[in-house]
CSV table of C-alpha atoms in Angstrom, one decimal:
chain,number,residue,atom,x,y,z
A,21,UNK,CA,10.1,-23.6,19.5
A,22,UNK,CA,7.5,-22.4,22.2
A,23,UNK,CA,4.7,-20.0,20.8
A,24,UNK,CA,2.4,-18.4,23.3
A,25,UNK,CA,0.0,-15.2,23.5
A,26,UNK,CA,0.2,-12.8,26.6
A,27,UNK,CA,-2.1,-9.6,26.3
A,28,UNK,CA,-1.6,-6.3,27.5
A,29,UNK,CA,-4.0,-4.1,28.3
A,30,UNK,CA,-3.3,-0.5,29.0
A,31,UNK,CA,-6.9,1.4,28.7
A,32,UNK,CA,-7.9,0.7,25.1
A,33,UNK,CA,-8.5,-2.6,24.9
A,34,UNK,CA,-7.0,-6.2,25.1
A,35,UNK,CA,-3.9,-6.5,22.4
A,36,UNK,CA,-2.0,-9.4,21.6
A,37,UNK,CA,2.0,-9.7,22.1
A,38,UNK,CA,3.0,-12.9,19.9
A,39,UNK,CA,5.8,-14.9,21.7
A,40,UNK,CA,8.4,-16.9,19.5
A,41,UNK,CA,10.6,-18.6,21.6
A,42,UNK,CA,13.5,-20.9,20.0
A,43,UNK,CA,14.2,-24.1,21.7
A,44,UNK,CA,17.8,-23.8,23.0
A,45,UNK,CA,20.5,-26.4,22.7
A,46,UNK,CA,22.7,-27.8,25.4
A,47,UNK,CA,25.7,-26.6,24.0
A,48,UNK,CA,24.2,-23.4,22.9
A,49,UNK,CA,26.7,-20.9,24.0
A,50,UNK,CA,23.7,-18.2,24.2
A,51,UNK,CA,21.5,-20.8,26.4
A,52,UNK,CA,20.1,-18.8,29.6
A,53,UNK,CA,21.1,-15.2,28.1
A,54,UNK,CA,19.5,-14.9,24.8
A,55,UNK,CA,18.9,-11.5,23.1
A,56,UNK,CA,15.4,-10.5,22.6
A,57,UNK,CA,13.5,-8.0,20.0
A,58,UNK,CA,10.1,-6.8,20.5
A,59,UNK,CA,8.5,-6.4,16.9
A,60,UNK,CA,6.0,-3.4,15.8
A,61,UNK,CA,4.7,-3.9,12.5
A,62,UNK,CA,3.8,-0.7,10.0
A,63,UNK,CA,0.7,0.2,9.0
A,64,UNK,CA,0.4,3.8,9.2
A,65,UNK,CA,-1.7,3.6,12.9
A,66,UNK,CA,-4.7,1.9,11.1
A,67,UNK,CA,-3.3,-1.7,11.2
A,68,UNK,CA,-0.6,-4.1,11.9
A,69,UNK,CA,0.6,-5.5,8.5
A,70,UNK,CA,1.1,-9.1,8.9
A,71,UNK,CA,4.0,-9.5,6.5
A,72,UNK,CA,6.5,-7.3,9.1
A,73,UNK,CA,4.7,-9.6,12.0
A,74,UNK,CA,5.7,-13.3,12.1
A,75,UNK,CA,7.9,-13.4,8.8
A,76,UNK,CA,10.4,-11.4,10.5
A,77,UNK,CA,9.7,-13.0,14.3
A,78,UNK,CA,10.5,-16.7,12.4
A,79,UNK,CA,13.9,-14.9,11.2
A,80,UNK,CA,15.1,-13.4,14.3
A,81,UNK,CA,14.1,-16.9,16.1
A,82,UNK,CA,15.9,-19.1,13.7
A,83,UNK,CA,19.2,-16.9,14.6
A,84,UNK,CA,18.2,-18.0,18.4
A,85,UNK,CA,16.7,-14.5,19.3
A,86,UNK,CA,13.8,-14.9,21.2
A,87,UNK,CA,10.9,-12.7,19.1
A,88,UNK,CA,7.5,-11.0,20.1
A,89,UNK,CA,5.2,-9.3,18.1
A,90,UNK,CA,2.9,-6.7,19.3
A,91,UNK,CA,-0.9,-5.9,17.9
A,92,UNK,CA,-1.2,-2.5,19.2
A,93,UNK,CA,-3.5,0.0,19.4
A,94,UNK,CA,-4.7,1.5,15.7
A,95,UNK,CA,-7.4,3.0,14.4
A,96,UNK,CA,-8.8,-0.1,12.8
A,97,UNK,CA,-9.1,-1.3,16.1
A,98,UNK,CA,-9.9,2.0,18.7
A,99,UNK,CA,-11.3,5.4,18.3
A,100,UNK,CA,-7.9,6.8,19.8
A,101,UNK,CA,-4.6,5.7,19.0
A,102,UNK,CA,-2.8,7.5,21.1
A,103,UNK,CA,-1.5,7.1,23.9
A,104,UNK,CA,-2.7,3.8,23.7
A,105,UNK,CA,-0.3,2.5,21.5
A,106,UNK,CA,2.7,4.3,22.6
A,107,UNK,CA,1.6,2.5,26.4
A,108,UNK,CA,0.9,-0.7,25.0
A,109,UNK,CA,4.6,-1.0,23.4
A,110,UNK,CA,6.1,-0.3,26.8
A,111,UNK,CA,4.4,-2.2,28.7
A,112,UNK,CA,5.4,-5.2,26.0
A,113,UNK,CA,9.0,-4.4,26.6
A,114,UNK,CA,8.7,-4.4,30.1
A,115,UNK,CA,6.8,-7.7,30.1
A,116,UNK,CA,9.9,-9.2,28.2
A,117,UNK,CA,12.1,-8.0,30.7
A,118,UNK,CA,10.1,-9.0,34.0
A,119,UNK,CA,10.1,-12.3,32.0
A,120,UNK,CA,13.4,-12.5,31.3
A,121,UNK,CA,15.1,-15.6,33.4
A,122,UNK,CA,11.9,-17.7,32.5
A,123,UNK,CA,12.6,-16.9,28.5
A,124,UNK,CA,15.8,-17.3,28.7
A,125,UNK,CA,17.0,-13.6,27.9
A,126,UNK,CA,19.8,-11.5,29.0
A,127,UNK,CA,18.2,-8.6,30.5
A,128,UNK,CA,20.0,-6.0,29.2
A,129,UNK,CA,19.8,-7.0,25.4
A,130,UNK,CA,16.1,-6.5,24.7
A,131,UNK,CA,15.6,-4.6,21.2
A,132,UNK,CA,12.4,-2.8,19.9
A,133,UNK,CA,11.9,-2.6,16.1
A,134,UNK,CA,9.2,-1.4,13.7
A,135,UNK,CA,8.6,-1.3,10.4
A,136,UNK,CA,7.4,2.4,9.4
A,137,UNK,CA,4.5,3.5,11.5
A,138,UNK,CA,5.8,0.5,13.7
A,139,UNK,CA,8.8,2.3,13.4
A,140,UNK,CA,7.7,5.6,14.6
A,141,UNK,CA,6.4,3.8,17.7
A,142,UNK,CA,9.5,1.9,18.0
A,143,UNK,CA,11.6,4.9,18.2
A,144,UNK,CA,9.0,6.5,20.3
A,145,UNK,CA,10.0,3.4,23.0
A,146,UNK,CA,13.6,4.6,22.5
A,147,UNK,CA,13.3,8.3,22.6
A,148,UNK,CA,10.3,9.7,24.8
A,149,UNK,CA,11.0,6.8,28.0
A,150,UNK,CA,12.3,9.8,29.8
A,151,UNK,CA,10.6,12.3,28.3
A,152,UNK,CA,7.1,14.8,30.1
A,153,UNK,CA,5.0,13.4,27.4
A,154,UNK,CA,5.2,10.1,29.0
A,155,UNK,CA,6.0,10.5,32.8
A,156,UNK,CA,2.5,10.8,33.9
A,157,UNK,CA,1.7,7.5,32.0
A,158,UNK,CA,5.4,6.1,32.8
A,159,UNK,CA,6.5,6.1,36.7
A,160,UNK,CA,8.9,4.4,37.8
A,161,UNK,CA,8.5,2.1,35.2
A,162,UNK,CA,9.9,4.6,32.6
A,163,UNK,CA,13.6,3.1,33.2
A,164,UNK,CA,12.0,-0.4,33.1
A,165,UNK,CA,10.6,0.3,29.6
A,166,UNK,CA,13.5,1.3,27.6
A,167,UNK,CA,14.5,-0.9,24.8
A,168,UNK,CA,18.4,-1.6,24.9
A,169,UNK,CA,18.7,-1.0,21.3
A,170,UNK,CA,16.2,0.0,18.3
A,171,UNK,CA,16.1,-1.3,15.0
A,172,UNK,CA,14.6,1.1,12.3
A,173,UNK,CA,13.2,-0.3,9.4
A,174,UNK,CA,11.7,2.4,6.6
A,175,UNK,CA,10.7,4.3,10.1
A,176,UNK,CA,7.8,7.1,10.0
A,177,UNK,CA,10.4,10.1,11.7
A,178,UNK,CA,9.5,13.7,11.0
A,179,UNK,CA,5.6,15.0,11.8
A,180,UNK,CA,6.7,17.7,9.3
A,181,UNK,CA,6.8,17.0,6.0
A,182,UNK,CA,8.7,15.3,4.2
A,183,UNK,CA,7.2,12.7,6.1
A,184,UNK,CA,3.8,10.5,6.1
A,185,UNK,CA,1.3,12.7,7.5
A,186,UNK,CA,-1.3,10.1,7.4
A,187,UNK,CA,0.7,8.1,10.4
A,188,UNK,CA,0.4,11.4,12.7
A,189,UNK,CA,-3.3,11.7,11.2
A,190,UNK,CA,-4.0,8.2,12.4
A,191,UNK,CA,-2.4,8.7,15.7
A,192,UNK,CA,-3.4,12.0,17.0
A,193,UNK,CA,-7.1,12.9,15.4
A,194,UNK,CA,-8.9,10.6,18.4
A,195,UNK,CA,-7.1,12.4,21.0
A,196,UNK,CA,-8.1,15.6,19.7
A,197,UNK,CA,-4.4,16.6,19.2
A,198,UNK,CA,-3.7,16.8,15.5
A,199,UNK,CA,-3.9,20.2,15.3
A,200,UNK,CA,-1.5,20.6,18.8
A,201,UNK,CA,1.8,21.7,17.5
A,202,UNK,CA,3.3,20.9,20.6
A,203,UNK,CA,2.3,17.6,20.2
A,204,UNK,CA,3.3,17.5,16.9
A,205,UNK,CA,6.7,18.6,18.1
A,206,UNK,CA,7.2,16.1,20.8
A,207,UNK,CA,6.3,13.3,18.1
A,208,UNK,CA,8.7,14.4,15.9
A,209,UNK,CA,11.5,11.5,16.3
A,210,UNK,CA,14.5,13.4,15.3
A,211,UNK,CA,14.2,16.4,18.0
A,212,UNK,CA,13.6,13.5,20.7
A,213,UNK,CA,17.1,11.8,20.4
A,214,UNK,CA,19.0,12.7,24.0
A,215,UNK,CA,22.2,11.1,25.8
A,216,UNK,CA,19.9,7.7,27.0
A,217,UNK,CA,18.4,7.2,23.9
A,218,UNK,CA,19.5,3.6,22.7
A,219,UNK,CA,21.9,2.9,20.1
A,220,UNK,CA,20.4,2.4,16.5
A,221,UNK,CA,20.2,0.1,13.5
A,222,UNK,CA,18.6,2.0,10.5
A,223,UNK,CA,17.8,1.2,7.2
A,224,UNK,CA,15.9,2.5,4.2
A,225,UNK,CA,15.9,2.7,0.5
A,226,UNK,CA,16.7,6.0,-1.5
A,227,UNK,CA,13.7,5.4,-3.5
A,228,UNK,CA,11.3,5.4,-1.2
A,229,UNK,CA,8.5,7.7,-1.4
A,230,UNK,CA,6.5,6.1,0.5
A,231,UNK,CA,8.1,7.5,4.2
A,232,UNK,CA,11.0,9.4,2.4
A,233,UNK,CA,14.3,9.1,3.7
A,234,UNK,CA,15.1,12.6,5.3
A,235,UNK,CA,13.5,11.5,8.4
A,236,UNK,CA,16.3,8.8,9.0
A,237,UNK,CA,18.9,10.8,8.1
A,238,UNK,CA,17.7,13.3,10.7
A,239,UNK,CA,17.4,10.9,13.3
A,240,UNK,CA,20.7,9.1,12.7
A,241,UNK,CA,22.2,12.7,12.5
A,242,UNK,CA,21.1,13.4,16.0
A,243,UNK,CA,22.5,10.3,17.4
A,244,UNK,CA,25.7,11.5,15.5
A,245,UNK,CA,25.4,14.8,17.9
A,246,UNK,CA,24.9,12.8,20.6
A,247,UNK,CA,27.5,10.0,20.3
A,248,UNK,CA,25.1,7.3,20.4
A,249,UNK,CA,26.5,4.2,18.5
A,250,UNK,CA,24.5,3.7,15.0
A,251,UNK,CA,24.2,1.2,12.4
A,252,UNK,CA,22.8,2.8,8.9
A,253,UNK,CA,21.8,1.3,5.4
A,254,UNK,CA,20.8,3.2,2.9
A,255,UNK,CA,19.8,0.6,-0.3
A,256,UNK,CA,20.1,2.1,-3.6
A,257,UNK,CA,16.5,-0.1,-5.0
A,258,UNK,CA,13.3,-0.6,-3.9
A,259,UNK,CA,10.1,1.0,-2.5
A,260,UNK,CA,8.2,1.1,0.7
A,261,UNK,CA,7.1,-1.9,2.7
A,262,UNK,CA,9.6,-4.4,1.5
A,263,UNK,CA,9.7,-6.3,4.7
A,264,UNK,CA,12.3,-9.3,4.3
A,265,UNK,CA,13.1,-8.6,1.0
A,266,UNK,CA,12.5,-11.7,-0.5
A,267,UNK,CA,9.9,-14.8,-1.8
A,268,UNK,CA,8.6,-14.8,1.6
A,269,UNK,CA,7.4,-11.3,2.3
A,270,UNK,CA,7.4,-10.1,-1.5
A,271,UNK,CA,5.7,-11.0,-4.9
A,272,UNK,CA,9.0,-12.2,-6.7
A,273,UNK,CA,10.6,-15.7,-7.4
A,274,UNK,CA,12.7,-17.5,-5.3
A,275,UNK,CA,16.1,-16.5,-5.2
A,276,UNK,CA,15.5,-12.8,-6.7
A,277,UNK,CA,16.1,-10.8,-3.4
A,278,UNK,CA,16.1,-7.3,-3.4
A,279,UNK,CA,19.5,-6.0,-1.8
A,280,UNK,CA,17.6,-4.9,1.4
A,281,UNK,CA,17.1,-8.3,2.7
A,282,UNK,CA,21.0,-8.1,3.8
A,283,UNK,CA,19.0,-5.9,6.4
A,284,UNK,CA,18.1,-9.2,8.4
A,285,UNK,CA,21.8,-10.4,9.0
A,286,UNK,CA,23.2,-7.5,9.9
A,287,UNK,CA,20.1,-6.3,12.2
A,288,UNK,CA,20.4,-10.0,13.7
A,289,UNK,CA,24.7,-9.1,13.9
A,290,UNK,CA,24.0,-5.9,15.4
A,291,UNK,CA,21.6,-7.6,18.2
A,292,UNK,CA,24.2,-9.7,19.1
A,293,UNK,CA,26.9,-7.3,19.6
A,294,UNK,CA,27.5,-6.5,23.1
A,295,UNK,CA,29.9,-3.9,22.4
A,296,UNK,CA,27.4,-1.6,21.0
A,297,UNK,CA,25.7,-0.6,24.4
A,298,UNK,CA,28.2,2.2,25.3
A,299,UNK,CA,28.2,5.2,23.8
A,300,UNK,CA,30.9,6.7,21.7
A,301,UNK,CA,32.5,9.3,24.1
């Protein structure tokens, strides 16, 4: 497997974008047009927790999808988050695809995920490409910098509550906009969701309090409006922040998963699926 480091730098500082590339077989029947997902860990804006960073990249690569991982902009690093962030996981996305007959990666089958926060800015790539908010910042790279799918994972939604305030706290206080509701609004996943926005894996747990679970079902509910093709898993046990779901990412024996770690497989499935680009009707 080839590992490198590319940074990106949108205004805010230098920020890392981890590349996991798996080494491809002769035979491989994927070899040339490999799927690709572009990983932002959670953290609530004021870091990048390590255990939804290269734990889940070394998954996704050892299914042959080629994996990045993106240190972006948060408050532990910067006095303003946003845009920052939000520019920083575009222009990752874009770098993937720009890259994409050197990598080894089908074009058209690049994924973002996150992890919570990460997964606020995750469906932020999916939903706001084509938005105002971002076409000052965007061009005529805004087409350029939407993922093909999204893969939610315990995602930071709703800037109302039920939510995690502290994520929009994080995000929005150095730019002075905390207290702009139409800000607030625009941020606000589930009112985002349009025709282009890219079909969706979800998953959460019911008992997580944490980033409660009404801001998925909102957002998968809008995709339902808008016919958008949608994987969701709703897992009956467990908190916030499980990551994998297992030994690796959790403090629990070998062999003792919780039921969420079927979440890799079937994200890793739903990657793979080519059918899933079109939308419904």
């Amino acid at each position: 497997m080839r590992t490198f480091t590319h940074l990106i730098d949108m205004g805010a500082g230098a920020r890392q974008l981890r590349g996991y590339l798996p080494t491809s077989t002769q035979r491989a029947y994927y070899k040339g047009k490999r799927p690709a997902v572009v990983i932002f860990p959670g953290g609530g804006y004021s870091m990048t927790y390590e255990g939804e960073a290269e734990p889940i990249a070394l998954a996704f690569a050892a299914a042959g999808v080629c994996t990045f991982v993106l240190d972006y902009t948060v408050t532990g690093r910067a006095d303003q988050v946003w845009p920052y962030a939000q520019l920083e996981a575009f222009a990752a996305i874009r770098f993937v695809r720009e890259n994409a007959a050197e990598f080894g990666i089908q074009p058209d089958n690049i994924a973002s995920l996150g992890f919570s926060a990460g997964g606020h800015l995750c469906g932020c790539t999916g939903t706001l490409w084509n938005k105002p908010v971002m076409a000052e910042y965007l061009g005529e790279n805004a087409r350029a910098s939407r993922p093909d799918k999204l893969i939610l994972c315990y995602p930071v939604i709703r800037s109302a509550a039920p939510g995690h305030r502290g994520s929009f706290v994080n995000l929005l206080k150095g730019a002075g906009l905390l207290d702009d509701p139409a800000m607030m609004e625009q941020l606000s996943l589930e009112k985002q969701v349009d025709d282009e926005t890219p079909p969706s894996f979800i998953w959460t747990t019911s008992e997580d309090l944490g980033v409660p679970i009404q801001g998925a079902l909102e957002f998968a509910h809008a995709l339902a409006d808008h016919f958008i093709h949608q994987e969701m898993h709703i897992y009956p046990h467990g908190g916030h922040g499980l990551c994998l779901g297992n030994q690796v990412t959790q403090a629990q024996p070998f062999g003792q998963d919780w039921t969420c770690a079927a979440w890799v497989e079937n994200a890793i499935r739903f990657l793979y699926d080519e059918t899933v680009v079109k939308k419904l009707r």
